[in-house]
Structures are given as C-alpha cells and as structure tokens.
Amino acid sequence: MQGDAEQLLREHGLQVTAQRLAILRAVSSRPHGTADELIDDVRAVIGSISRQAVFGTLNVLVEKNLLRRIQPAGSPARYEDRVGDNHHHLICRSCGLTFDIDCIVGAAPCLVAEEDHGFEIDEAEVLFWGRCPSCKRTGETDTPVG
Amino acid sequence: MQGDAEQLLREHGLQVTAQRLAILRAVSSRPHGTADELIDDVRAVIGSISRQAVFGTLNVLVEKNLLRRIQPAGSPARYEDRVGDNHHHLICRSCGLTFDIDCIVGAAPCLVAEEDHGFEIDEAEVLFWGRCPSCKRTGETDTPVG
DNA sequence: AGCCAACAATTGACTCAGTCTAATATTTTT
DNA sequence: AAAAATATTAGACTGAGTCAATTGTTGGCT
C-alpha cells in the first residue's frame, strides 16, 4: 500500500512525506477515525507528529478528494478513504460508532429535493442515527458522541 | 402567541420566564437561527440576556422537544420550532442559508437502511448541500458557512 | 399577602476542536 | 549543490459551547 499511497500523492501534485503516508495509512486502517485518534495512530507508527501537520494534511487530502470528511453533530470530524461514491452513514448517538451504508436509492445524487429553491445542489447527505448493539445492551446514557 | 408559548412551557413542566418566552418567539420568527443570532434577537426585544441563559434554555427546549436542533457541518447549531415531523434541510455551503424540505419518501422514518448493523435507528437525517441563488450569482468563494 | 423551596439567570472561568502566523526544515527542481 | 517550492513545527488564538458558584425569580402553600 505504501507505493500506492506515494503514487496517489504524486498524482495529485502533493509532495510525498513520511507524515502524509502515515496519515493516509492510518485513515485507511481506521475508517471514520477522528483527528485525535489518527494522531495517536500515526504517532504509534512514525514516532511523532504535530497536531497541526495532521490537521493540515487532512485538510489538503480532503480538498484533493483523497479523503472524505464527515462531521456528525456532537462529534469532532471523522475521516474515511472511501471516496468517489455517495454512500451514507449510520452513527451511534452514544459512542459515535460509525458504519458505511450503501445508498438505498441508487447512484449519487441518490435523492432529489422536490423544491430546490433555486439552489445548485451538489450533495444529499444522509445520516442514520441510532444506538449500536453494545450501547443498547449496556443501557448507556445519551452522552454526546465523541 | 405569547399565551401559547406560556401554555407550552407549563405543559412541559417548565417555569415561565421572560427569557424563555422571548427565546421561543425569537426561534419562531427566525427559523434556523444560530444561538448568536437568537441572542441578538432576544436582546433587541427584552433588553438583555446572558449567553448562558440562551444556551441553557435552547438545551432544555430541545430536550423537551419544543425545538429541534440541527448541526450542519461547519456551522454552529441552528434551531427551529417545526417539530413532530421529520422534514429535512437544504443548506447553502457559502452562507448557511437553510430551507426546510419536505420528506420526499413519506412519513418518518422516511428512509430505511438496508443493513442496520443491529442498531436501533431512530432518525434518518437528510441534508441537501448546495449553493443558494445569491451565492451562485456573486460567485462567492467556498468559505465555511457561519 | 407573604414565605419558602425549587427552579432559572447571571457571571466568569474553562474546554474542546480547530485555525493562524511566523519560523524552521525538508523536498523537488534546476 | 543551490534555489525555489512546499511541508512541518511551535505556540498563540478563536469560536462555540459547557461547568460551577452565586444571585435572583417563580409559583405553590399557608
């Protein structure tokens, strides 16, 4: 995967650095991770990295469409490397556990608003909210996801 | 409307205060307003109120289901008094302008995930993202909504 | 009407997630 | 190998919201 990641960065006109490769690998091995989780993962692999390098890199990768950012209510942003389709998400209100959900309707844009108010609509984001099996079981209280 | 709001608070076991009434009225006259916008509105009406009173009141009102909170990515939370249905939202990426969109499928829950991963799903939130007519016109840059 | 317990509002410090800026270091190009 | 471009670091800062202690208000009860 290292080679692929390197290739990917070059193709998008980005310099190849150990930090970027590590971040890319961290996102792919922990889909829907938050920036802080990814920082920990990257540190475990390459020893050290600054918060800002991670935020900066995540931002350019999202901008270049190598990553997708999702920002569920009450949670810090999460990142995934599944881009290019418009799949959706199922999120636990208690613990923030997140799954990908394939679009129920079809290809993106999978939903169409009847009245578009003159907007140029580019995305229909669907978030399924609920409670994951383990939070159901423990009867955990409705603390904001983290 | 004053009488209705008062009634509404009492029915939900909440004390009636000038602040709460003003907040309720502010939300209904500015649907999708942010907390800061609502603070300004309330101050214009009753002279003064603390930030915390507004945040605290919005929280209890959301908790009691008198208001609904929406938290679009990149924007502070917005509040509306249209509760009890599961309508959706159309949001401008540039300026945050928000419209209600009636559910395209039917009654809530209007969408069903094929694979629920054992979750107890309670809401399907749909956000249509785009660019409003006036931001299209001015070619305004993609600054985060505010 | 007046009292009092519960509830609400105010004040001010604090947190969390993320951004900005300036300085330094590393890549890539020449 | 040097220059130009780009990336990384450190640390201050911002915005949105929370927490805790104190003061003030509301509404039920004599």
PDB file of N, CA and C in Angstrom, chain B residues 86-119:
ATOM      1  N   ASN B  86     -40.489  14.740  10.375  1.00  0.00           N
ATOM      2  CA  ASN B  86     -39.066  14.541  10.139  1.00  0.00           C
ATOM      3  C   ASN B  86     -38.686  15.146   8.799  1.00  0.00           C
ATOM      4  N   HIS B  87     -38.916  16.452   8.715  1.00  0.00           N
ATOM      5  CA  HIS B  87     -38.565  17.104   7.455  1.00  0.00           C
ATOM      6  C   HIS B  87     -37.054  17.299   7.393  1.00  0.00           C
ATOM      7  N   HIS B  88     -36.575  17.678   6.208  1.00  0.00           N
ATOM      8  CA  HIS B  88     -35.137  17.751   6.007  1.00  0.00           C
ATOM      9  C   HIS B  88     -34.703  19.165   5.668  1.00  0.00           C
ATOM     10  N   HIS B  89     -33.432  19.325   5.311  1.00  0.00           N
ATOM     11  CA  HIS B  89     -32.906  20.674   5.125  1.00  0.00           C
ATOM     12  C   HIS B  89     -32.028  20.816   3.904  1.00  0.00           C
ATOM     13  N   LEU B  90     -32.138  22.002   3.336  1.00  0.00           N
ATOM     14  CA  LEU B  90     -31.351  22.374   2.167  1.00  0.00           C
ATOM     15  C   LEU B  90     -30.480  23.536   2.624  1.00  0.00           C
ATOM     16  N   ILE B  91     -29.154  23.370   2.528  1.00  0.00           N
ATOM     17  CA  ILE B  91     -28.248  24.338   3.138  1.00  0.00           C
ATOM     18  C   ILE B  91     -27.240  24.863   2.124  1.00  0.00           C
ATOM     19  N   CYS B  92     -27.031  26.166   2.152  1.00  0.00           N
ATOM     20  CA  CYS B  92     -26.046  26.775   1.256  1.00  0.00           C
ATOM     21  C   CYS B  92     -24.658  26.645   1.868  1.00  0.00           C
ATOM     22  N   ARG B  93     -23.737  26.087   1.096  1.00  0.00           N
ATOM     23  CA  ARG B  93     -22.376  25.894   1.597  1.00  0.00           C
ATOM     24  C   ARG B  93     -21.664  27.213   1.855  1.00  0.00           C
ATOM     25  N   SER B  94     -22.061  28.250   1.138  1.00  0.00           N
ATOM     26  CA  SER B  94     -21.350  29.520   1.299  1.00  0.00           C
ATOM     27  C   SER B  94     -21.882  30.340   2.467  1.00  0.00           C
ATOM     28  N   CYS B  95     -23.185  30.527   2.517  1.00  0.00           N
ATOM     29  CA  CYS B  95     -23.704  31.471   3.503  1.00  0.00           C
ATOM     30  C   CYS B  95     -24.530  30.803   4.596  1.00  0.00           C
ATOM     31  N   GLY B  96     -24.790  29.510   4.471  1.00  0.00           N
ATOM     32  CA  GLY B  96     -25.519  28.822   5.532  1.00  0.00           C
ATOM     33  C   GLY B  96     -27.033  28.970   5.450  1.00  0.00           C
ATOM     34  N   LEU B  97     -27.510  29.712   4.481  1.00  0.00           N
ATOM     35  CA  LEU B  97     -28.961  29.843   4.299  1.00  0.00           C
ATOM     36  C   LEU B  97     -29.614  28.467   4.274  1.00  0.00           C
ATOM     37  N   THR B  98     -30.681  28.321   5.046  1.00  0.00           N
ATOM     38  CA  THR B  98     -31.279  26.997   5.230  1.00  0.00           C
ATOM     39  C   THR B  98     -32.766  27.006   4.932  1.00  0.00           C
ATOM     40  N   PHE B  99     -33.212  26.009   4.187  1.00  0.00           N
ATOM     41  CA  PHE B  99     -34.642  25.850   3.929  1.00  0.00           C
ATOM     42  C   PHE B  99     -35.108  24.490   4.419  1.00  0.00           C
ATOM     43  N   ASP B 100     -36.377  24.429   4.766  1.00  0.00           N
ATOM     44  CA  ASP B 100     -36.982  23.146   5.065  1.00  0.00           C
ATOM     45  C   ASP B 100     -37.332  22.440   3.767  1.00  0.00           C
ATOM     46  N   ILE B 101     -37.155  21.138   3.772  1.00  0.00           N
ATOM     47  CA  ILE B 101     -37.519  20.325   2.612  1.00  0.00           C
ATOM     48  C   ILE B 101     -38.412  19.205   3.117  1.00  0.00           C
ATOM     49  N   ASP B 102     -39.586  19.115   2.545  1.00  0.00           N
ATOM     50  CA  ASP B 102     -40.454  18.038   2.987  1.00  0.00           C
ATOM     51  C   ASP B 102     -39.870  16.709   2.576  1.00  0.00           C
ATOM     52  N   CYS B 103     -40.129  15.734   3.399  1.00  0.00           N
ATOM     53  CA  CYS B 103     -39.601  14.400   3.161  1.00  0.00           C
ATOM     54  C   CYS B 103     -40.081  13.895   1.810  1.00  0.00           C
ATOM     55  N   ILE B 104     -39.118  13.443   0.985  1.00  0.00           N
ATOM     56  CA  ILE B 104     -39.502  13.001  -0.353  1.00  0.00           C
ATOM     57  C   ILE B 104     -40.164  11.642  -0.351  1.00  0.00           C
ATOM     58  N   VAL B 105     -39.893  10.849   0.684  1.00  0.00           N
ATOM     59  CA  VAL B 105     -40.382   9.478   0.640  1.00  0.00           C
ATOM     60  C   VAL B 105     -41.738   9.310   1.311  1.00  0.00           C
ATOM     61  N   GLY B 106     -41.919   9.971   2.430  1.00  0.00           N
ATOM     62  CA  GLY B 106     -43.215   9.800   3.079  1.00  0.00           C
ATOM     63  C   GLY B 106     -43.115  10.144   4.547  1.00  0.00           C
ATOM     64  N   ALA B 107     -43.716   9.334   5.376  1.00  0.00           N
ATOM     65  CA  ALA B 107     -43.717   9.611   6.806  1.00  0.00           C
ATOM     66  C   ALA B 107     -42.401   9.194   7.442  1.00  0.00           C
ATOM     67  N   ALA B 108     -42.116   9.787   8.584  1.00  0.00           N
ATOM     68  CA  ALA B 108     -40.897   9.448   9.313  1.00  0.00           C
ATOM     69  C   ALA B 108     -41.055   8.082   9.956  1.00  0.00           C
ATOM     70  N   PRO B 109     -40.059   7.214  10.052  1.00  0.00           N
ATOM     71  CA  PRO B 109     -38.765   7.415   9.414  1.00  0.00           C
ATOM     72  C   PRO B 109     -38.863   7.187   7.923  1.00  0.00           C
ATOM     73  N   CYS B 110     -38.456   8.181   7.173  1.00  0.00           N
ATOM     74  CA  CYS B 110     -38.747   8.190   5.756  1.00  0.00           C
ATOM     75  C   CYS B 110     -37.782   7.350   4.960  1.00  0.00           C
ATOM     76  N   LEU B 111     -36.707   6.949   5.589  1.00  0.00           N
ATOM     77  CA  LEU B 111     -35.729   6.156   4.862  1.00  0.00           C
ATOM     78  C   LEU B 111     -35.347   4.963   5.715  1.00  0.00           C
ATOM     79  N   VAL B 112     -35.042   3.900   5.088  1.00  0.00           N
ATOM     80  CA  VAL B 112     -34.665   2.708   5.827  1.00  0.00           C
ATOM     81  C   VAL B 112     -33.325   2.213   5.309  1.00  0.00           C
ATOM     82  N   ALA B 113     -32.406   2.000   6.210  1.00  0.00           N
ATOM     83  CA  ALA B 113     -31.123   1.453   5.800  1.00  0.00           C
ATOM     84  C   ALA B 113     -31.294  -0.041   5.561  1.00  0.00           C
ATOM     85  N   GLU B 114     -30.653  -0.533   4.519  1.00  0.00           N
ATOM     86  CA  GLU B 114     -30.807  -1.956   4.215  1.00  0.00           C
ATOM     87  C   GLU B 114     -30.160  -2.815   5.291  1.00  0.00           C
ATOM     88  N   GLU B 115     -28.964  -2.423   5.669  1.00  0.00           N
ATOM     89  CA  GLU B 115     -28.224  -3.183   6.668  1.00  0.00           C
ATOM     90  C   GLU B 115     -28.150  -2.302   7.909  1.00  0.00           C
ATOM     91  N   ASP B 116     -28.803  -2.723   9.003  1.00  0.00           N
ATOM     92  CA  ASP B 116     -28.823  -1.831  10.162  1.00  0.00           C
ATOM     93  C   ASP B 116     -27.759  -2.169  11.215  1.00  0.00           C
ATOM     94  N   HIS B 117     -26.931  -3.151  10.950  1.00  0.00           N
ATOM     95  CA  HIS B 117     -25.826  -3.496  11.855  1.00  0.00           C
ATOM     96  C   HIS B 117     -26.291  -3.688  13.293  1.00  0.00           C
ATOM     97  N   GLY B 118     -27.548  -4.058  13.453  1.00  0.00           N
ATOM     98  CA  GLY B 118     -28.058  -4.287  14.805  1.00  0.00           C
ATOM     99  C   GLY B 118     -28.406  -3.022  15.552  1.00  0.00           C
ATOM    100  N   PHE B 119     -28.301  -1.877  14.867  1.00  0.00           N
ATOM    101  CA  PHE B 119     -28.632  -0.616  15.521  1.00  0.00           C
ATOM    102  C   PHE B 119     -30.134  -0.491  15.712  1.00  0.00           C
TER     103      PHE B 119
END
